[in-house]
Coordinates of C-alpha atoms in Angstrom, one line a residue:
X209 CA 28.3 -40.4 22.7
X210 CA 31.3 -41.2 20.9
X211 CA 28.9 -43.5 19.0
X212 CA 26.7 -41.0 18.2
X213 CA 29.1 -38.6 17.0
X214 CA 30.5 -41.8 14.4
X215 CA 26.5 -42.1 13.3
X216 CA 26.2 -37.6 12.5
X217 CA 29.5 -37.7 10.6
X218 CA 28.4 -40.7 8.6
X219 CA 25.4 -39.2 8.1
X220 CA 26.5 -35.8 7.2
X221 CA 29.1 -37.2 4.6
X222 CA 26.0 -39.5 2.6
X223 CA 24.0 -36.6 2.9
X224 CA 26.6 -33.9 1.4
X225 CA 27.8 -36.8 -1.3
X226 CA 24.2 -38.0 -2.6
X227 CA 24.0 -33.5 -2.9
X228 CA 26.6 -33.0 -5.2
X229 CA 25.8 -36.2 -7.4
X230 CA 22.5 -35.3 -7.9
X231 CA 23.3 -31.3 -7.7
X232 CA 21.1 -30.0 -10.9
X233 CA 21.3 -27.5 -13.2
X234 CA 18.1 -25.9 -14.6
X235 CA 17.0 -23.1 -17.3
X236 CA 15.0 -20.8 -17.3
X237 CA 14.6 -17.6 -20.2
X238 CA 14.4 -15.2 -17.1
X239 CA 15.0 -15.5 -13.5
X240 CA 13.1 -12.8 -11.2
X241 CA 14.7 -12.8 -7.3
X242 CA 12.1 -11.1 -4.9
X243 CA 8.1 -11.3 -4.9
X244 CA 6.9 -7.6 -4.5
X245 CA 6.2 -5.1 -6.8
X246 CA 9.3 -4.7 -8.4
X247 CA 9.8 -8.4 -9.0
X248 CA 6.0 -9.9 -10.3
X249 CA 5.7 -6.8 -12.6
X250 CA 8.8 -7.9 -13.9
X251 CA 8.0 -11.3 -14.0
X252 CA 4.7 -9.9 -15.8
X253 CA 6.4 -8.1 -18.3
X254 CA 9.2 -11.1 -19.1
X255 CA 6.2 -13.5 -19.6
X256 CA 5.2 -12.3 -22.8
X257 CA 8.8 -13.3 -24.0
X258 CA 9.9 -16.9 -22.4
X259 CA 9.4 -18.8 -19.3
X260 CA 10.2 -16.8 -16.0
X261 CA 11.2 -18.4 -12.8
X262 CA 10.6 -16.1 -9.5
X263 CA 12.7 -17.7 -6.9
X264 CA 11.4 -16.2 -3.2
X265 CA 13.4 -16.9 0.4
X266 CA 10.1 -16.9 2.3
X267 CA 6.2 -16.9 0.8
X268 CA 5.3 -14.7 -2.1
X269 CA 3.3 -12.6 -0.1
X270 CA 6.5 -12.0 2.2
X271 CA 7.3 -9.0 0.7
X272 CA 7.5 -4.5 1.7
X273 CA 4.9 -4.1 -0.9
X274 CA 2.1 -6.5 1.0
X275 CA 2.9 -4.0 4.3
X276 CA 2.8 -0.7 2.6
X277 CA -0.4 1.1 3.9
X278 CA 0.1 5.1 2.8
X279 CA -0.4 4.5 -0.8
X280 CA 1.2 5.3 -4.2
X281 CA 2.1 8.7 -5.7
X282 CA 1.3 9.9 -9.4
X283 CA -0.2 12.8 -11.0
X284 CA -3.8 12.3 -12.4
X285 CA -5.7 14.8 -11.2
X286 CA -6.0 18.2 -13.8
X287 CA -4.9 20.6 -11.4
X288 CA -1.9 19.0 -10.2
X289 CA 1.4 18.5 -12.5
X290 CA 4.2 16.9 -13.5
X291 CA 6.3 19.4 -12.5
X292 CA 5.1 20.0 -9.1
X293 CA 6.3 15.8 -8.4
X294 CA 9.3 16.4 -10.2
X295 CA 10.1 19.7 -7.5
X296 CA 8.9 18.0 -4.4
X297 CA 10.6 14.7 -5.2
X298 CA 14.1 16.9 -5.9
X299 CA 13.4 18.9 -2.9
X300 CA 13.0 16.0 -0.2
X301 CA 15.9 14.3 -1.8
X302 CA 18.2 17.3 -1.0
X303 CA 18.6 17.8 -4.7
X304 CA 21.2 14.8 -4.6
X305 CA 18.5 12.7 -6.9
X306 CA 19.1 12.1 -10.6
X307 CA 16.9 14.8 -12.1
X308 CA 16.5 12.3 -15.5
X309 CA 15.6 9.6 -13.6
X310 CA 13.1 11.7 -11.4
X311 CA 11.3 13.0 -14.4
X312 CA 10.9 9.8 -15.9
X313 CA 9.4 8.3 -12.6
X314 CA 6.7 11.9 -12.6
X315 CA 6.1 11.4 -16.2
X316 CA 5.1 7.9 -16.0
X317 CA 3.6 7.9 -13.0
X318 CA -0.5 7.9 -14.7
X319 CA 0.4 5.4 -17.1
X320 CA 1.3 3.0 -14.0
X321 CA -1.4 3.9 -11.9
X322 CA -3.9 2.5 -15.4
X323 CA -1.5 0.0 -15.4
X324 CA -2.3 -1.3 -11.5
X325 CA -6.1 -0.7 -12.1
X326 CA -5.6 -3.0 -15.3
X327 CA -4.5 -5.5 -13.1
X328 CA -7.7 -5.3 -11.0
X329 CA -6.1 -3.2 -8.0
X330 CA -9.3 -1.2 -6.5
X331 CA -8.0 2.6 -5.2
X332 CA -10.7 4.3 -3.2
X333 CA -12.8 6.4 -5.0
X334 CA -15.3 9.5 -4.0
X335 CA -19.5 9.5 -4.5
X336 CA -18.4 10.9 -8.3
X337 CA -16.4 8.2 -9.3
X338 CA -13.5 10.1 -9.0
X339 CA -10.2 8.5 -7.2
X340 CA -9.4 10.0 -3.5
X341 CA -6.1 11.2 -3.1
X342 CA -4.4 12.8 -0.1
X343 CA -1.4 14.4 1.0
X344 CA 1.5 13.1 2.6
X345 CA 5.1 14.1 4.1
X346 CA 6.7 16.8 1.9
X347 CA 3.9 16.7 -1.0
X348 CA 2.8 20.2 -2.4
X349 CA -0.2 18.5 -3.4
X350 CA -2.8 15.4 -2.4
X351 CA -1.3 13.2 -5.5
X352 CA -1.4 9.8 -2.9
X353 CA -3.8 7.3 -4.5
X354 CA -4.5 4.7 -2.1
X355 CA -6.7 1.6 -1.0
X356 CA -8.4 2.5 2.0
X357 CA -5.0 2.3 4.4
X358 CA -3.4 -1.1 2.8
X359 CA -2.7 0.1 -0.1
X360 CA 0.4 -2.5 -0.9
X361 CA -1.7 -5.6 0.1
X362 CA -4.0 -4.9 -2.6
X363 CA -1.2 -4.2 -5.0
X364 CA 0.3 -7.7 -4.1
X365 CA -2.7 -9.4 -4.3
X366 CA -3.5 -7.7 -7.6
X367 CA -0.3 -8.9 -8.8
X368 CA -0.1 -12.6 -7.4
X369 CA -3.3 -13.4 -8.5
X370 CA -2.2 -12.4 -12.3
X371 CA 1.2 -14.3 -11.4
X372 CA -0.2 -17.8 -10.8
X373 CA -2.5 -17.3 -13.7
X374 CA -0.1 -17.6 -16.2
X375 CA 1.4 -20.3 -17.5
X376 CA 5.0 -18.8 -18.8
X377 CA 5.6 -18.2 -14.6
X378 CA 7.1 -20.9 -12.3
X379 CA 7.1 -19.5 -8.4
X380 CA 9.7 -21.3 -6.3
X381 CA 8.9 -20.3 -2.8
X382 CA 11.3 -20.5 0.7
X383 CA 13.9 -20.3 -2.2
X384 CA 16.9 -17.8 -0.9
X385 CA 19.8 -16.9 -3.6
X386 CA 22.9 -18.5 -2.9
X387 CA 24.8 -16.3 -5.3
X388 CA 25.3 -15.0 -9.1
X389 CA 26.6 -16.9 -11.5
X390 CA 29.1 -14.3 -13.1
X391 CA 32.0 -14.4 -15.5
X392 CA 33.8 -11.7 -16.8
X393 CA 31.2 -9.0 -16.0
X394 CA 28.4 -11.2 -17.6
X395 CA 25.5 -13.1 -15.4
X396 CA 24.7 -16.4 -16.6
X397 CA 22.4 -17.1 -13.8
X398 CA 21.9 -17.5 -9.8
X399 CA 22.5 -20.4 -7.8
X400 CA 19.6 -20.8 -5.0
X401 CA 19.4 -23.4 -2.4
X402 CA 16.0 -25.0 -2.9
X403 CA 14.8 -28.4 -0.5
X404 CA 18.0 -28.2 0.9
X405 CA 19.8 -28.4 -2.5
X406 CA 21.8 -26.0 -4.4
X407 CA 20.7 -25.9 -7.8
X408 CA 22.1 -23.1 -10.5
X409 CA 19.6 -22.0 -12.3
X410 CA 21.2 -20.8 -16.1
X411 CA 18.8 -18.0 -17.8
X412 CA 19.0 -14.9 -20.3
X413 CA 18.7 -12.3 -17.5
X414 CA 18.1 -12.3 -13.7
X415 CA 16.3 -9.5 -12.3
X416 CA 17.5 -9.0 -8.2
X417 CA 13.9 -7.2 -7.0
X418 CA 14.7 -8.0 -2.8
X419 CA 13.6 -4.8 -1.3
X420 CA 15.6 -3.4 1.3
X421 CA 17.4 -4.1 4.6
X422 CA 15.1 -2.5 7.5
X423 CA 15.7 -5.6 9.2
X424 CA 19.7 -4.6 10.0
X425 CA 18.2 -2.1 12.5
X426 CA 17.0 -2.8 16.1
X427 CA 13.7 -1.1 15.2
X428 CA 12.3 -1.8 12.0
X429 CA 9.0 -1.4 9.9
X430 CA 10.4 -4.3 7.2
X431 CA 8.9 -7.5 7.3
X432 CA 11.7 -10.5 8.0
X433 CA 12.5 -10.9 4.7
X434 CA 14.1 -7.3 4.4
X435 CA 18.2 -8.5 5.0
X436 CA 19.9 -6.7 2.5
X437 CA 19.9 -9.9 0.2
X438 CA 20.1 -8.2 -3.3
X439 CA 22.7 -6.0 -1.9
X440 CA 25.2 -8.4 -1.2
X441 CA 24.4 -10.6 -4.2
X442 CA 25.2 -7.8 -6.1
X443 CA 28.4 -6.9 -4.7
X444 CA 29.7 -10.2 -4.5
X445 CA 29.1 -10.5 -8.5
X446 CA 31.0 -7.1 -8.6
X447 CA 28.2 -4.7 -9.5
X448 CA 28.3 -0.7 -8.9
X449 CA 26.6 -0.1 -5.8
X450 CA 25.8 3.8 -4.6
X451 CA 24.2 5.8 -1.5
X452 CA 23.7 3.1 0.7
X453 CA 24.5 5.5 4.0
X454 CA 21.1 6.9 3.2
X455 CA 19.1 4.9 5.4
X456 CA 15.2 6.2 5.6
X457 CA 13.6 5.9 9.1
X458 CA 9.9 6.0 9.0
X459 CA 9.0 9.1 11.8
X460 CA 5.8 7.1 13.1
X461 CA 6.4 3.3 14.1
X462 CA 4.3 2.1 16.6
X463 CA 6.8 2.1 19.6
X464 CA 6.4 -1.3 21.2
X465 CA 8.9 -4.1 22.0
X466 CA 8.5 -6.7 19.0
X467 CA 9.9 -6.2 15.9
X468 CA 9.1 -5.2 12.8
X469 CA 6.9 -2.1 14.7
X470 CA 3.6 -1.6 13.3
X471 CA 3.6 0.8 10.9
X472 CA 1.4 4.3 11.6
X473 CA 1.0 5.5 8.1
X474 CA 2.4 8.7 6.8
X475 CA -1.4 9.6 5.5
X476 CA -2.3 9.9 9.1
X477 CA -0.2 12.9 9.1
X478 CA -1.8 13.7 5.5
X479 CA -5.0 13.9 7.2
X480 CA -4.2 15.8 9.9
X481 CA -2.4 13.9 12.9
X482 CA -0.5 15.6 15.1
X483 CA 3.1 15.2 16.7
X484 CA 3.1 15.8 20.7
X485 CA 4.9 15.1 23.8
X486 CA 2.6 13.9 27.0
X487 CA 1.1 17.0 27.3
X488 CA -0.7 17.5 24.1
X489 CA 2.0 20.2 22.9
X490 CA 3.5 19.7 19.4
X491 CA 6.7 20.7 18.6
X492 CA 7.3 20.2 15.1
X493 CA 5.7 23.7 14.4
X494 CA 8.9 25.3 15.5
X495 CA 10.9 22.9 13.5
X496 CA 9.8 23.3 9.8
X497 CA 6.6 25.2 8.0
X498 CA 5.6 22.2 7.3
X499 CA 5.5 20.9 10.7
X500 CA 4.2 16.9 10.8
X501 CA 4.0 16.8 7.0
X502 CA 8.1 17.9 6.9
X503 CA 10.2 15.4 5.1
X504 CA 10.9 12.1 6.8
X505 CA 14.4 12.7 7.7
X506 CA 13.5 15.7 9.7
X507 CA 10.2 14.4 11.7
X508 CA 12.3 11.3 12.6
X509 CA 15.2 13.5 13.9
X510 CA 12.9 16.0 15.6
X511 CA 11.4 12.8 17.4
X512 CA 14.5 11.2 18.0
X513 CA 15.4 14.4 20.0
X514 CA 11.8 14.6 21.5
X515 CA 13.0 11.1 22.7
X516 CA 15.4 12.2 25.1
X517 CA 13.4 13.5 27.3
X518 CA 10.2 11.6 27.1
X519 CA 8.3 9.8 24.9
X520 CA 6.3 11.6 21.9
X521 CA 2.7 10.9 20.8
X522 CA 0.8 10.8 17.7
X523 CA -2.4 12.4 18.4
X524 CA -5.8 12.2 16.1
X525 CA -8.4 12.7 19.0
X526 CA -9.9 15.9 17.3
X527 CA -11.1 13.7 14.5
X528 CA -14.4 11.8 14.7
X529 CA -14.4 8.2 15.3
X530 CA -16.3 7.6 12.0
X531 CA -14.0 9.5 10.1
X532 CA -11.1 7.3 11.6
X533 CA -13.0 4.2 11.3
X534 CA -13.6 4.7 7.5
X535 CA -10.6 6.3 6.1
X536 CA -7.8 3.7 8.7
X537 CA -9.6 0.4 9.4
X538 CA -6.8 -1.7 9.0
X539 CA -4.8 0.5 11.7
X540 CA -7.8 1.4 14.0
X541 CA -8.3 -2.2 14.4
X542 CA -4.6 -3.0 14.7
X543 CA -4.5 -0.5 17.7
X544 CA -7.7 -1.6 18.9
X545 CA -6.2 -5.0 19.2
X546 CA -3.5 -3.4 20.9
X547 CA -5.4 -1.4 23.6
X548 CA -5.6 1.7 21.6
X549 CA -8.5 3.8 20.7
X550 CA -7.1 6.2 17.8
X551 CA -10.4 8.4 18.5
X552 CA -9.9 8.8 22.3
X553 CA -5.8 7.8 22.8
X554 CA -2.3 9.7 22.2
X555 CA -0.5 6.9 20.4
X556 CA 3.1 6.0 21.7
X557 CA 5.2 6.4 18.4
X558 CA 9.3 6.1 17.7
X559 CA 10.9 6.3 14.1
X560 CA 12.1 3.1 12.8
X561 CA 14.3 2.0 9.6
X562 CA 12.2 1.9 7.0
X563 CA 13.8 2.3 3.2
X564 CA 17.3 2.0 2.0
X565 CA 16.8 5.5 -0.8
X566 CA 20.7 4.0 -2.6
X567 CA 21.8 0.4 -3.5
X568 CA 22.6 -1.2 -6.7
X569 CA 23.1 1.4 -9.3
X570 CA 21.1 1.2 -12.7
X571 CA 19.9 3.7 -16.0
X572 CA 17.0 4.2 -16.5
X573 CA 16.1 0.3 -17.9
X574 CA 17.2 -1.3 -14.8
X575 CA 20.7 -2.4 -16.4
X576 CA 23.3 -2.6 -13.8
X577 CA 27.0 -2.4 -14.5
X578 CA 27.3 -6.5 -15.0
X579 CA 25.6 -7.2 -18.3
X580 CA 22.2 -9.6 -18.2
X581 CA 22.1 -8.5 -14.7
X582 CA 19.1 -6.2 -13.8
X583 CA 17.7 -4.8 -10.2
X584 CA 14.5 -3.1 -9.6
X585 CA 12.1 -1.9 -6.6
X586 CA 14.3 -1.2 -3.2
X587 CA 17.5 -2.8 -3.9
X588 CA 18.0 -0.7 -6.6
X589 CA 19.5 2.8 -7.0
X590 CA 18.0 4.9 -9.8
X591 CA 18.9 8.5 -8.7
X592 CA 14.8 8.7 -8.1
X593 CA 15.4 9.3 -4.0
X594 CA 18.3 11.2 -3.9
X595 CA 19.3 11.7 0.0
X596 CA 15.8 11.2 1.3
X597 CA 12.7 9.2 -0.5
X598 CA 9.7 11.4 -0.9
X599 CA 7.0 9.6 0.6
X600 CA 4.8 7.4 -1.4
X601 CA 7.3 7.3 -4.6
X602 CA 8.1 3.7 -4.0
X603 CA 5.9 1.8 -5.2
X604 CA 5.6 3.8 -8.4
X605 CA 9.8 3.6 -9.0
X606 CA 9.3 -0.5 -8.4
X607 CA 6.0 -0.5 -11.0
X608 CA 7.6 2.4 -13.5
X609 CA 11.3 0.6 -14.0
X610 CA 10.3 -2.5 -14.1
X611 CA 8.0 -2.4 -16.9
X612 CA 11.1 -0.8 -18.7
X613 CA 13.0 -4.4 -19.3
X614 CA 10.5 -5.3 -21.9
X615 CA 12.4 -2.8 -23.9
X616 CA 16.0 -4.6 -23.1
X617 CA 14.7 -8.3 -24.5
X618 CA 16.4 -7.6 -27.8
X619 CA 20.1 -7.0 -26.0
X620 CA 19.3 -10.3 -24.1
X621 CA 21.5 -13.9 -24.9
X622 CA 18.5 -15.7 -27.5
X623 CA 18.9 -18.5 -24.7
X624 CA 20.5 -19.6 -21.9
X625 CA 24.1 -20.4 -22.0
X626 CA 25.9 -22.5 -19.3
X627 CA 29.4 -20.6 -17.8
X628 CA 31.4 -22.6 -15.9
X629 CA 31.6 -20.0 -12.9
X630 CA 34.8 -21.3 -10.2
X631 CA 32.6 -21.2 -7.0
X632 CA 33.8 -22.2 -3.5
X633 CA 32.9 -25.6 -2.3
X634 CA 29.5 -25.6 0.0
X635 CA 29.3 -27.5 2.9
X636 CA 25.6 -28.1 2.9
X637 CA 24.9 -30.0 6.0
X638 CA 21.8 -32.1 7.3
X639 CA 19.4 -29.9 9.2
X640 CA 19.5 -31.6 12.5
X641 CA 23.3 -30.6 12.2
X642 CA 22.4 -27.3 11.7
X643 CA 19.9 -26.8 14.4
X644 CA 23.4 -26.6 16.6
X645 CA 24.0 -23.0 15.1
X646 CA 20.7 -21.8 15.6
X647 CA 21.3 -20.2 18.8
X648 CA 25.0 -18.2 17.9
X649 CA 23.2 -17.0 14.4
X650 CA 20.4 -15.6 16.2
X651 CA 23.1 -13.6 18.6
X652 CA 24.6 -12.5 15.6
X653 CA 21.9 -11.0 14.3
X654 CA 21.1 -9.3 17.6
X655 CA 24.1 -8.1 17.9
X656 CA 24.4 -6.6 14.4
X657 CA 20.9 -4.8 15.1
X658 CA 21.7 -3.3 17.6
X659 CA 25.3 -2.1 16.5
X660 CA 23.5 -0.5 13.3
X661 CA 21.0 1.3 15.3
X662 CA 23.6 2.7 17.9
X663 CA 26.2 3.9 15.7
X664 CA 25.0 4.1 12.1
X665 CA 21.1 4.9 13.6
X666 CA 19.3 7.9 12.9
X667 CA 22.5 10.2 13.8
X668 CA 25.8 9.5 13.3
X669 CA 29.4 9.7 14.4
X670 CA 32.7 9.6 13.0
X671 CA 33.9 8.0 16.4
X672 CA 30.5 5.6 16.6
X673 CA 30.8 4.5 12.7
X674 CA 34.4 3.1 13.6
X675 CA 33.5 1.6 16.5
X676 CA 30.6 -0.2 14.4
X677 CA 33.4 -1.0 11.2
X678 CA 35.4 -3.5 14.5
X679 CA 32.2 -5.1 15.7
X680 CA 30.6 -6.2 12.1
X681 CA 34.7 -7.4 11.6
X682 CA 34.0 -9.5 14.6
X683 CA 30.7 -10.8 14.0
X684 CA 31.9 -11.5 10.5
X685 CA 34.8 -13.7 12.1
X686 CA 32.5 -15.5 14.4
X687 CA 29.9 -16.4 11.2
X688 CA 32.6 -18.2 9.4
X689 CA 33.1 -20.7 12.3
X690 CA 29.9 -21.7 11.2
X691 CA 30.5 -23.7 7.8
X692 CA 27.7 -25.0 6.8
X693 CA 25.0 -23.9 4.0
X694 CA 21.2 -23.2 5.5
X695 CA 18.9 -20.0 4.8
X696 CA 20.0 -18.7 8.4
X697 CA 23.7 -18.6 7.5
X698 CA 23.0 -17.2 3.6
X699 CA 20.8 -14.6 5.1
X700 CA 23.2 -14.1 8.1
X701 CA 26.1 -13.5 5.7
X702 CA 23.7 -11.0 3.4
X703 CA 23.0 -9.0 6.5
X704 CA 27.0 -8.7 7.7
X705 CA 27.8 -7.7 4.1
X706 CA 25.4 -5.3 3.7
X707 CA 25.7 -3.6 6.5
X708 CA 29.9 -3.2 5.9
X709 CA 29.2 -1.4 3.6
X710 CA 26.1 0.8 4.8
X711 CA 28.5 1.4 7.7
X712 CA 31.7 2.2 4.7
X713 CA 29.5 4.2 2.6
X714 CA 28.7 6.3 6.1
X715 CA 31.7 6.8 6.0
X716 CA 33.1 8.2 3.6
X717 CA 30.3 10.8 3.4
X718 CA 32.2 13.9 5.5
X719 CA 29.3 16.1 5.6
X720 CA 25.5 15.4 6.4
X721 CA 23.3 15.4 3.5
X722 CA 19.4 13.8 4.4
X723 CA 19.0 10.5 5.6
X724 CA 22.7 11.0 6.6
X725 CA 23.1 12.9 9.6
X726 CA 26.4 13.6 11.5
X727 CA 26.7 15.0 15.1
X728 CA 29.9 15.5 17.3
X729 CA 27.8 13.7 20.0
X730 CA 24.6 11.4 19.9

């Protein structure tokens, strides 16, 4: 044993040494962080100006944008307007949005929906040649354009396909961000750990595109990925960061043990699925006059109460199996798989975390308060949401801002410049030392999911968010016994961050506004 031990600490010391002598630096014009929407129509756009590096934690198809099934929202038929997006978006958002910013997002939302088709993306389309469209939560109008009911995996594969064709892109996959390379308010750069070695990567502007942090949450629609990554990047490089307490929880998750739940699209509502308890009655009828198409933050709660005393259904047995067949493949055959029939079955369903509607703030061309640094998609916060996202206006805010950064080249460095940045000294260990840790970062992260959906859940409490503030303190203190530099412990540390301060931001908000819901008593 004692021999052994001699051998791993020999071992460990060549391995960090022959790291740091051979640690590189590398330069880039633009680095893009995160593979979905947001972050290869940025990469997209930058590749008409330089070379563009996407760094990725996972594969480039590991992204919210691949998952997304409802669709994307824009105005392009003649009967519906700009100002009837602009209204609905204010009025789901509790009128705590950014009016400018949601105007922009309605405005522009034709010119991105060319812009996907352009790229090859193929929307469904009627026996005219006209583009479907349907209605979903809190829409005065069927504006939803969608791909039969994957809408986002045709998006990404629009979008990767275009990515790898061009020759001014370099794609590092299973990648993760270490941190920002800042300096007096002004990125240089990101330093990623990549083969197991920490490289700092020097570039004109880095774009954080990571999505969200659904993955904080003990029930979840995200894919892995979703941590809270960009989040805590940007607040360790000092940017502004805003509404993160409103969390989004997706009403209709597929209620099931493994996480991330299956997702049970919002368009099933759109096209007519009900909300019921065991016997077939609904309930949201005496809730809001828009019953199951009500905004997101009320069908969740309404569920969430439902919940209490039994479980609550979705129920689409009074349309035809055809009908189902044609218009949900992807989730009739999901269920199918899973000993559902949509036609014939009441489908057990529970809301889930599902979008974070703040995060790091940004005007209207993605520029966050640290200059060269700019955040698009999920992570960032452009007013567009306000206090609860209208449904299907994702995808358009990741598409619409990031196409804005072609405008910011000008105000960009002409080339990289290297910063000496003071960093703390990594410990990056061997990965057979590392597979020791496995087991307490995995209880972390338990732990952490299940303190987030307990006290800073669906509703809240003053008494329930302090009790949360101790725990993540603790688990916090029981991550830095762990010092060493792997994925697990980045992403660990991105996840602890992030949710401080969901849990800080929680807060401080006295009152409930959307997404953000207090009660004296869960």
């Amino acid at each position: 044993n004692a021999l052994l031990a001699a051998w791993e600490l020999v071992s460990c010391y060549v391995y960090n040494t022959s790291i740091k002598l051979f640690m590189q630096k590398d330069f880039f014009d633009f680095v893009v962080i995160g593979s979905g929407i947001a972050g290869l129509n940025s990469a997209l756009s930058l590749a008409k100006h330089g070379k563009v590096l996407v760094v990725t934690k996972a594969s480039i198809n590991a992204s919210s944008t691949f998952f997304a099934q409802g669709g994307i929202a824009a105005v392009t038929k003649r009967d519906d307007t700009i100002v009837s997006h602009i209204t609905d978006t204010l009025e789901a958002g509790y009128y705590h949005n950014n009016k400018k910013a949601v105007t922009f997002l309605a405005k522009k939302g034709k010119e991105a929906i060319e812009k996907l088709i352009n790229y090859g993306v193929l929307f469904d389309k009627q026996q005219d040649g006209d583009y479907v469209s349907s209605y979903e939560a809190a829409h005065s109008y069927p504006r939803i354009l969608h791909a039969t009911d994957f809408t986002g995996q045709e998006i990404q594969k629009a979008l990767v396909s275009h990515v790898f064709q061009n020759k001014n892109i370099v794609v590092w996959e299973k990648t993760p961000a270490i941190d920002l390379l800042v300096k007096k308010n002004v990125c240089f750069g990101v330093s990623v750990l990549n083969n197991q070695q920490k490289r700092d990567i020097f570039a004109r502007a880095v774009v954080i595109a990571t999505g969200g942090a659904g993955q904080l949450y003990h029930f979840t629609t995200n894919p892995e990925v979703a941590t809270g990554d960009g989040i805590a990047l940007a607040k360790r490089a000092g940017a502004s960061l805003s509404d993160l307490e409103f969390v989004q929880f997706h009403p209709t998750a597929l209620k099931e043990k493994k996480s991330p739940q299956f997702l049970l699209s919002e368009a099933l509502r759109g096209e007519g699925a009900y909300l019921v308890k065991s016997q077939g009655e609904r309930f949201m009828k005496k809730l809001h006059p828009m019953a199951e198409l009500a905004p997101r933050d009320v069908v969740a709660r309404a569920i969430f109460s439902e919940q209490k005393t039994g479980d609550v259904y979705l129920d689409m047995r009074h349309k035809s199996k055809t009908f189902l067949q044609n218009r949900f493949p992807n989730i009739f055959l999901a269920l199918k798989k899973r000993g559902y029939d949509l036609s014939q079955n009441l489908i057990p369903v529970t809301p889930a975390s599902h979008f974070m509607c703040g995060g790091v703030v940004t005007d209207l061309y993605g520029r966050t308060s640290v200059t060269n640094l700019f955040a698009y998609g999920e992570v960032a916060s452009t007013g567009v949401h306000g206090a609860n996202r209208l449904a299907s206006n994702s995808m358009l805010e990741g598409l619409v801002f990031s196409s804005q950064i072609e405008k910011c080249i000008d105000e960009m460095p002409a080339k990289p410049v290297i910063a000496n940045v003071s960093e703390k000294i990594l410990n990056i260990t061997s990965p057979s030392a590392h597979r020791n840790d496995k087991k307490r970062i995995t209880s972390i992260k338990q732990q952490l999911r299940q303190i987030m959906w307990d006290y800073v859940g669906i509703v809240r409490t003053h008494e329930g968010l302090l009790l949360a503030k101790q725990k993540i303190k603790t688990l916090q203190e029981e991550l830095k016994k762990i010092e060493v530099l792997s994925s697990d412990v980045l992403e660990t540390k991105n996840m602890l961050l992030t949710a401080q301060l969901i849990e800080t931001a929680a807060s401080q908000r006295q009152e409930s506004l959307g997404t953000h819901h207090l009660s004296l008593y869960v």
